[in-house]
């Protein structure tokens, strides 16, 4: 895949995506990914730099509604399947020039071997590496192994991750009015949770923004920011609905 970034090491923000015009608070959830759940490995490898545990925060409850009962417990469950993902450009093999952080998004742990699902517009292409940040502050190095811009999904391979528990998928799209929760990394801040209700179970058209897009998007009235993209979205039973793919 052709990289869309310049060679320099200056950090860039995650590219802003866009939804249909005239839908303030629009968040599109890719549902096609929510079909895989596997056990985690008991072993650990490759993670370094442990520090104090990050705390989940809840700055956004869409529409000012009273949040649903039990949402902090759902967030704790969600956090055990979420990681912060920073895309990293590899430097020149000889000089090291041209490398550096590009942007930060989020990912979903889906396998015992350290596989992490994220949005295609976060991972971009196989020439990139990724830095994976865990709740306790440890980081691990991963690599982009697959990108499908037509379905807005990508796969990153990192080391086995201890204590991470993949989510059980919800196979049917949630009906209109269902409460959903997302978690992500806006402003490079780990664990920012947001709540909102489903507006449309399927917007009925293909969602396309630049090189990326997907079908059967779920529209949610939810406040998200740059850095939430690629992060998990669950219902109030903690079942994986999809990932944050597009917003405006």
CSV table of C-alpha atoms in Angstrom, one decimal:
chain,number,residue,atom,x,y,z
A,1,UNK,CA,0.0,0.0,0.0
A,2,UNK,CA,1.3,3.5,-0.8
A,3,UNK,CA,2.0,5.6,2.3
A,4,UNK,CA,0.2,8.9,2.5
A,5,UNK,CA,2.7,10.6,4.9
A,6,UNK,CA,5.7,12.7,4.1
A,7,UNK,CA,9.2,11.4,5.0
A,8,UNK,CA,9.7,13.8,7.9
A,9,UNK,CA,9.4,12.8,11.6
A,10,UNK,CA,7.0,15.6,12.6
A,11,UNK,CA,4.0,14.3,14.4
A,12,UNK,CA,0.6,14.5,12.6
A,13,UNK,CA,-2.9,14.4,14.0
A,14,UNK,CA,-5.1,11.4,13.1
A,15,UNK,CA,-6.8,12.3,9.8
A,16,UNK,CA,-10.3,13.7,10.5
A,17,UNK,CA,-13.0,11.7,8.8
A,18,UNK,CA,-16.5,13.0,7.9
A,19,UNK,CA,-20.0,11.7,7.9
A,20,UNK,CA,-23.1,12.7,5.9
A,21,UNK,CA,-23.6,16.5,5.9
A,22,UNK,CA,-26.1,17.9,8.4
A,23,UNK,CA,-25.7,15.3,11.1
A,24,UNK,CA,-24.1,17.0,14.1
A,25,UNK,CA,-22.6,14.5,16.5
A,26,UNK,CA,-22.5,11.9,13.8
A,27,UNK,CA,-20.4,8.8,14.7
A,28,UNK,CA,-20.2,5.9,12.4
A,29,UNK,CA,-19.5,2.4,13.8
A,30,UNK,CA,-18.1,-0.3,11.6
A,31,UNK,CA,-20.1,-3.4,12.6
A,32,UNK,CA,-18.5,-5.9,10.1
A,33,UNK,CA,-15.5,-6.5,12.4
A,34,UNK,CA,-17.4,-7.7,15.4
A,35,UNK,CA,-17.2,-11.4,14.7
A,36,UNK,CA,-14.1,-12.6,16.4
A,37,UNK,CA,-13.4,-13.4,20.0
A,38,UNK,CA,-10.6,-15.6,21.3
A,39,UNK,CA,-8.9,-16.3,24.6
A,40,UNK,CA,-5.8,-14.4,25.7
A,41,UNK,CA,-2.4,-15.8,26.4
A,42,UNK,CA,-1.2,-16.4,29.9
A,43,UNK,CA,2.3,-15.4,29.0
A,44,UNK,CA,3.8,-11.9,28.5
A,45,UNK,CA,6.5,-10.7,26.2
A,46,UNK,CA,7.9,-7.5,24.7
A,47,UNK,CA,6.2,-4.9,26.9
A,48,UNK,CA,8.3,-2.4,28.7
A,49,UNK,CA,8.2,0.7,30.9
A,50,UNK,CA,5.5,-0.1,33.5
A,51,UNK,CA,4.2,3.0,35.4
A,52,UNK,CA,1.1,4.0,37.4
A,53,UNK,CA,-2.2,2.7,36.3
A,54,UNK,CA,-4.2,5.0,34.0
A,55,UNK,CA,-7.7,6.0,35.1
A,56,UNK,CA,-10.8,5.8,32.9
A,57,UNK,CA,-12.5,9.2,32.5
A,58,UNK,CA,-16.1,10.0,31.4
A,59,UNK,CA,-16.2,13.5,30.0
A,60,UNK,CA,-18.9,12.9,27.4
A,61,UNK,CA,-22.5,11.8,27.9
A,62,UNK,CA,-24.4,12.6,24.7
A,63,UNK,CA,-27.4,14.9,25.0
A,64,UNK,CA,-26.9,15.5,28.7
A,65,UNK,CA,-28.9,12.4,29.6
A,66,UNK,CA,-28.5,10.5,32.8
A,67,UNK,CA,-26.1,7.7,31.9
A,68,UNK,CA,-27.4,4.1,32.1
A,69,UNK,CA,-26.9,2.2,35.4
A,70,UNK,CA,-23.8,0.2,35.7
A,71,UNK,CA,-21.8,2.1,33.0
A,72,UNK,CA,-18.6,2.2,35.1
A,73,UNK,CA,-18.5,-1.6,35.3
A,74,UNK,CA,-19.0,-1.8,31.5
A,75,UNK,CA,-16.1,0.6,31.0
A,76,UNK,CA,-13.8,-1.5,33.2
A,77,UNK,CA,-14.7,-4.5,31.1
A,78,UNK,CA,-14.2,-2.5,27.9
A,79,UNK,CA,-10.8,-1.3,29.1
A,80,UNK,CA,-9.4,-4.9,29.3
A,81,UNK,CA,-9.8,-5.2,25.5
A,82,UNK,CA,-8.6,-1.7,24.5
A,83,UNK,CA,-5.1,-0.3,23.8
A,84,UNK,CA,-3.8,3.1,22.7
A,85,UNK,CA,-2.1,2.8,19.2
A,86,UNK,CA,0.5,5.2,17.9
A,87,UNK,CA,1.4,4.9,14.3
A,88,UNK,CA,5.2,5.1,13.8
A,89,UNK,CA,7.1,5.8,10.5
A,90,UNK,CA,10.2,3.6,10.3
A,91,UNK,CA,13.4,5.5,9.7
A,92,UNK,CA,16.0,4.9,7.0
A,93,UNK,CA,17.7,1.5,7.6
A,94,UNK,CA,21.1,3.1,7.5
A,95,UNK,CA,20.7,6.7,8.8
A,96,UNK,CA,17.5,6.4,10.8
A,97,UNK,CA,16.2,9.6,9.2
A,98,UNK,CA,12.5,10.0,8.4
A,99,UNK,CA,11.1,8.0,11.4
A,100,UNK,CA,8.9,9.2,14.1
A,101,UNK,CA,5.4,9.3,15.6
A,102,UNK,CA,2.6,10.1,13.1
A,103,UNK,CA,-0.7,10.0,14.9
A,104,UNK,CA,-2.5,8.3,17.8
A,105,UNK,CA,-5.7,6.2,17.7
A,106,UNK,CA,-7.0,3.2,19.5
A,107,UNK,CA,-7.3,-0.6,19.0
A,108,UNK,CA,-9.1,-3.7,20.1
A,109,UNK,CA,-7.3,-6.8,21.4
A,110,UNK,CA,-8.7,-9.8,19.4
A,111,UNK,CA,-6.2,-12.7,19.8
A,112,UNK,CA,-4.0,-14.6,22.2
A,113,UNK,CA,-1.0,-14.0,19.9
A,114,UNK,CA,-1.2,-10.2,20.3
A,115,UNK,CA,-3.4,-9.3,17.3
A,116,UNK,CA,-5.0,-5.8,17.6
A,117,UNK,CA,-7.9,-4.6,15.3
A,118,UNK,CA,-8.0,-0.9,14.4
A,119,UNK,CA,-9.3,1.4,11.7
A,120,UNK,CA,-7.6,1.4,8.3
A,121,UNK,CA,-7.1,5.2,8.4
A,122,UNK,CA,-5.2,4.7,11.6
A,123,UNK,CA,-2.9,1.9,10.5
A,124,UNK,CA,-2.5,3.2,6.9
A,125,UNK,CA,-0.2,0.5,5.5
A,126,UNK,CA,2.2,-2.3,6.1
A,127,UNK,CA,5.3,-0.1,5.9
A,128,UNK,CA,4.4,1.4,9.3
A,129,UNK,CA,5.1,0.2,12.8
A,130,UNK,CA,2.9,0.8,15.9
A,131,UNK,CA,3.5,1.6,19.5
A,132,UNK,CA,1.0,-0.1,21.8
A,133,UNK,CA,0.3,1.5,25.2
A,134,UNK,CA,-1.4,-0.5,28.0
A,135,UNK,CA,-3.4,0.8,31.0
A,136,UNK,CA,-0.4,0.4,33.3
A,137,UNK,CA,1.7,2.6,31.1
A,138,UNK,CA,3.8,-0.2,29.6
A,139,UNK,CA,4.5,0.0,25.8
A,140,UNK,CA,5.2,-2.6,23.2
A,141,UNK,CA,6.2,-2.5,19.6
A,142,UNK,CA,3.9,-3.9,16.9
A,143,UNK,CA,3.7,-3.9,13.2
A,144,UNK,CA,0.9,-3.4,10.7
A,145,UNK,CA,0.2,-6.7,9.0
A,146,UNK,CA,-3.0,-6.1,7.1
A,147,UNK,CA,-5.1,-3.2,5.9
A,148,UNK,CA,-8.5,-3.2,4.1
A,149,UNK,CA,-9.4,0.4,3.2
A,150,UNK,CA,-12.7,-0.8,1.6
A,151,UNK,CA,-14.0,-2.0,5.0
A,152,UNK,CA,-12.1,0.5,7.2
A,153,UNK,CA,-10.3,-2.2,9.2
A,154,UNK,CA,-6.7,-3.1,9.8
A,155,UNK,CA,-4.7,-5.6,11.9
A,156,UNK,CA,-1.6,-4.9,14.0
A,157,UNK,CA,0.6,-7.7,15.4
A,158,UNK,CA,2.2,-7.1,18.8
A,159,UNK,CA,3.4,-9.3,21.6
A,160,UNK,CA,1.2,-11.5,23.8
A,161,UNK,CA,-0.6,-9.1,26.3
A,162,UNK,CA,-1.3,-10.2,29.9
A,163,UNK,CA,-4.6,-9.6,31.5
A,164,UNK,CA,-6.3,-8.5,28.3
A,165,UNK,CA,-9.7,-10.2,27.7
A,166,UNK,CA,-11.2,-10.0,24.2
A,167,UNK,CA,-14.8,-9.0,24.1
A,168,UNK,CA,-17.7,-11.2,23.1
A,169,UNK,CA,-19.3,-9.9,19.9
A,170,UNK,CA,-22.9,-8.8,19.5
A,171,UNK,CA,-23.7,-10.3,16.1
A,172,UNK,CA,-26.9,-8.3,15.4
A,173,UNK,CA,-26.8,-4.5,15.0
A,174,UNK,CA,-28.3,-2.7,18.0
A,175,UNK,CA,-31.7,-1.1,17.4
A,176,UNK,CA,-32.4,2.6,17.5
A,177,UNK,CA,-32.2,4.1,21.0
A,178,UNK,CA,-29.7,1.5,22.3
A,179,UNK,CA,-27.1,2.9,24.7
A,180,UNK,CA,-23.5,2.3,23.5
A,181,UNK,CA,-20.1,3.1,25.0
A,182,UNK,CA,-16.8,3.7,23.3
A,183,UNK,CA,-13.4,4.2,24.7
A,184,UNK,CA,-10.3,5.7,23.1
A,185,UNK,CA,-7.3,8.0,23.3
A,186,UNK,CA,-8.0,11.6,22.3
A,187,UNK,CA,-5.1,13.9,23.0
A,188,UNK,CA,-2.9,10.9,23.6
A,189,UNK,CA,-4.9,10.3,26.8
A,190,UNK,CA,-5.5,6.7,27.7
A,191,UNK,CA,-9.1,5.6,28.5
A,192,UNK,CA,-11.5,8.4,27.6
A,193,UNK,CA,-15.0,6.8,27.6
A,194,UNK,CA,-18.0,8.3,25.9
A,195,UNK,CA,-21.7,7.3,25.9
A,196,UNK,CA,-24.5,7.8,23.3
A,197,UNK,CA,-27.5,6.2,21.7
A,198,UNK,CA,-28.0,4.6,18.4
A,199,UNK,CA,-29.6,6.8,15.8
A,200,UNK,CA,-29.7,4.4,12.9
A,201,UNK,CA,-28.8,0.6,12.9
A,202,UNK,CA,-27.8,1.0,9.3
A,203,UNK,CA,-27.5,4.3,7.5
A,204,UNK,CA,-28.5,2.6,4.2
A,205,UNK,CA,-25.6,3.9,2.1
A,206,UNK,CA,-21.9,3.3,1.8
A,207,UNK,CA,-19.8,5.7,3.9
A,208,UNK,CA,-16.8,6.8,1.9
A,209,UNK,CA,-14.2,9.4,3.0
A,210,UNK,CA,-11.1,9.6,0.9
A,211,UNK,CA,-9.4,6.3,0.4
A,212,UNK,CA,-11.5,4.6,3.2
A,213,UNK,CA,-15.0,3.5,3.5
A,214,UNK,CA,-17.4,0.7,4.5
A,215,UNK,CA,-21.0,-0.4,4.2
A,216,UNK,CA,-23.7,-0.9,6.8
A,217,UNK,CA,-22.5,1.8,9.2
A,218,UNK,CA,-24.3,2.2,12.5
A,219,UNK,CA,-25.0,5.9,13.3
A,220,UNK,CA,-24.6,6.9,17.0
A,221,UNK,CA,-25.2,10.2,18.6
A,222,UNK,CA,-22.0,10.3,20.6
A,223,UNK,CA,-19.2,12.7,21.3
A,224,UNK,CA,-15.8,11.4,20.1
A,225,UNK,CA,-12.6,13.2,19.3
A,226,UNK,CA,-9.4,12.5,17.3
A,227,UNK,CA,-7.9,9.5,19.0
A,228,UNK,CA,-11.1,7.6,19.5
A,229,UNK,CA,-10.9,6.1,16.0
A,230,UNK,CA,-10.2,2.4,15.9
A,231,UNK,CA,-11.4,1.9,19.5
A,232,UNK,CA,-14.1,-0.5,20.6
A,233,UNK,CA,-17.8,0.2,20.9
A,234,UNK,CA,-19.9,-2.0,23.2
A,235,UNK,CA,-23.5,-2.2,24.4
A,236,UNK,CA,-24.4,-2.1,28.1
A,237,UNK,CA,-23.8,-5.8,28.4
A,238,UNK,CA,-20.2,-5.3,27.3
A,239,UNK,CA,-20.7,-7.0,23.9
A,240,UNK,CA,-18.6,-5.7,21.1
A,241,UNK,CA,-20.7,-3.8,18.5
A,242,UNK,CA,-17.9,-2.5,16.3
A,243,UNK,CA,-15.2,0.2,16.2
A,244,UNK,CA,-15.2,3.9,15.9
A,245,UNK,CA,-14.6,4.6,12.2
A,246,UNK,CA,-15.9,8.0,11.2
A,247,UNK,CA,-17.2,11.1,12.9
A,248,UNK,CA,-18.0,14.8,12.4
